[in-house]
Amino acid sequence: EVKTVESGGGSAQVGGSLKLSCAASGVTLKSYCAGWFRQAPGKGREGVAAINKVGQALYAASVAGRFTISPDNADEILYLQMNRLKVEDTSMYYCGLTPCARSDDPSLDQAEYNIWGQGTQVAVSS
């Protein structure tokens, strides 16, 4: 069975931090490109952060400098460290995986991903 399970979401205040986790099973994380995406009610899913097989990361302009994506390949967990949170970060956050080659660039295009978790809710208030 191939699946991912997100956790770590919750409520935070503006300026606070949260760390999201995506635990993968049935896959070897180092064989995939990975990303974090978010979708607010009535909005489309947008790419937040992505990482390729050689550790290159790509961030949406809205989170660059505040969020960090990192994999723990030994434990098969993908993390998203979220700092200096803003109200507009409020969303359901999903992790995605897709098979890729070592030469592939990280991508924030959700259409390129085919393994998704159930999501974890993040709510930021002032």
Coordinates of C-alpha atoms in Angstrom, one line a residue:
E1 CA 0.0 0.0 0.0
V2 CA 1.3 3.4 -1.0
K3 CA 0.2 6.3 1.1
T4 CA 1.2 9.4 2.9
V5 CA -0.1 10.8 6.1
E6 CA 0.2 14.4 7.0
S7 CA 0.3 15.7 10.6
G8 CA 1.4 18.7 12.5
G9 CA -1.2 21.2 11.5
G10 CA -3.3 23.2 14.0
S11 CA -3.9 26.8 15.1
A12 CA -1.2 29.4 15.4
Q13 CA -1.0 33.2 15.7
V14 CA 0.5 35.5 13.3
G15 CA 4.3 35.4 13.6
G16 CA 4.3 31.9 15.0
S17 CA 5.6 28.6 13.7
L18 CA 4.3 25.2 12.8
K19 CA 6.1 22.1 11.5
L20 CA 4.2 19.8 9.2
S21 CA 5.1 16.2 8.7
C22 CA 4.3 13.8 5.8
A23 CA 5.0 10.2 6.7
A24 CA 5.3 8.0 3.6
S25 CA 4.8 4.3 3.5
G26 CA 5.0 1.8 0.7
V27 CA 7.5 4.0 -1.1
T28 CA 11.2 5.0 -0.8
L29 CA 11.2 8.8 -0.5
K30 CA 14.6 9.2 -2.1
S31 CA 13.1 7.7 -5.3
Y32 CA 10.7 10.6 -5.6
C33 CA 10.4 14.3 -6.0
A34 CA 8.1 15.8 -3.4
G35 CA 6.2 18.9 -2.6
W36 CA 3.9 20.7 -0.2
F37 CA 0.7 22.2 -1.5
R38 CA -2.2 24.1 0.0
Q39 CA -5.8 24.7 -0.8
A40 CA -8.1 27.1 0.8
P41 CA -11.9 26.9 0.5
G42 CA -13.1 28.1 -2.9
K43 CA -9.5 28.3 -4.2
G44 CA -7.4 26.0 -6.4
R45 CA -4.5 24.0 -5.0
E46 CA -1.2 25.9 -5.1
G47 CA 2.3 24.7 -4.8
V48 CA 4.1 26.0 -1.7
A49 CA 7.4 24.2 -1.7
A50 CA 9.1 21.4 -3.7
I51 CA 12.3 19.4 -3.5
N52 CA 13.9 17.2 -6.1
K53 CA 16.1 14.1 -5.6
V54 CA 19.3 16.0 -5.2
G55 CA 18.0 18.4 -2.6
Q56 CA 17.2 21.4 -4.7
A57 CA 14.2 23.3 -3.3
L58 CA 11.7 25.6 -4.9
Y59 CA 9.4 27.9 -3.0
A60 CA 6.4 30.0 -3.9
A61 CA 7.1 33.7 -3.7
S62 CA 4.5 34.0 -0.9
V63 CA 6.4 31.7 1.4
A64 CA 10.0 32.1 0.3
G65 CA 12.2 33.0 3.3
R66 CA 9.6 31.8 5.8
F67 CA 9.1 28.1 4.9
T68 CA 11.6 25.3 4.5
I69 CA 11.0 21.9 3.0
S70 CA 13.2 19.0 4.0
P71 CA 13.2 15.2 3.7
D72 CA 14.2 12.7 6.3
N73 CA 15.0 9.8 3.9
A74 CA 16.0 7.5 6.7
D75 CA 12.6 7.7 8.3
E76 CA 10.6 8.4 5.1
I77 CA 9.2 11.7 6.4
L78 CA 8.9 15.0 4.5
Y79 CA 8.8 18.1 6.6
L80 CA 7.6 21.7 6.1
Q81 CA 8.9 24.1 8.6
M82 CA 6.6 27.2 8.6
N83 CA 7.9 30.3 10.3
R84 CA 6.6 33.9 10.7
L85 CA 3.1 32.7 9.8
K86 CA 0.6 35.0 8.2
V87 CA -3.2 34.9 8.2
E88 CA -3.0 34.2 4.5
D89 CA -1.2 30.9 5.2
T90 CA -4.5 29.5 6.5
S91 CA -5.3 26.5 4.4
M92 CA -5.4 22.8 4.1
Y93 CA -1.9 21.5 3.4
Y94 CA -1.1 18.4 1.4
C95 CA 2.1 16.6 0.6
G96 CA 2.6 15.2 -2.8
L97 CA 5.0 12.7 -4.3
T98 CA 5.9 11.8 -7.9
P99 CA 8.5 9.5 -9.4
C100 CA 11.3 11.5 -11.0
A101 CA 14.9 11.4 -12.3
R102 CA 17.9 12.8 -10.6
S103 CA 18.1 15.4 -13.3
D104 CA 14.5 16.7 -12.8
D105 CA 14.0 20.1 -11.4
P106 CA 11.6 20.6 -8.4
S107 CA 8.1 21.6 -9.5
L108 CA 5.2 23.4 -7.9
D109 CA 2.8 22.2 -10.5
Q110 CA 0.3 20.0 -8.7
A111 CA -0.6 18.2 -12.0
E112 CA 2.8 16.5 -11.9
Y113 CA 2.2 14.7 -8.6
N114 CA 0.3 11.5 -8.3
I115 CA 0.6 10.4 -4.7
W116 CA -1.3 12.6 -2.2
G117 CA -2.0 12.6 1.5
Q118 CA -5.3 13.4 3.3
G119 CA -4.2 16.9 4.3
T120 CA -3.6 18.7 7.6
Q121 CA -5.4 21.9 8.5
V122 CA -3.5 25.1 9.3
A123 CA -5.3 28.1 10.8
V124 CA -3.5 31.3 11.5
S125 CA -5.1 34.2 13.3
S126 CA -4.1 37.5 14.7

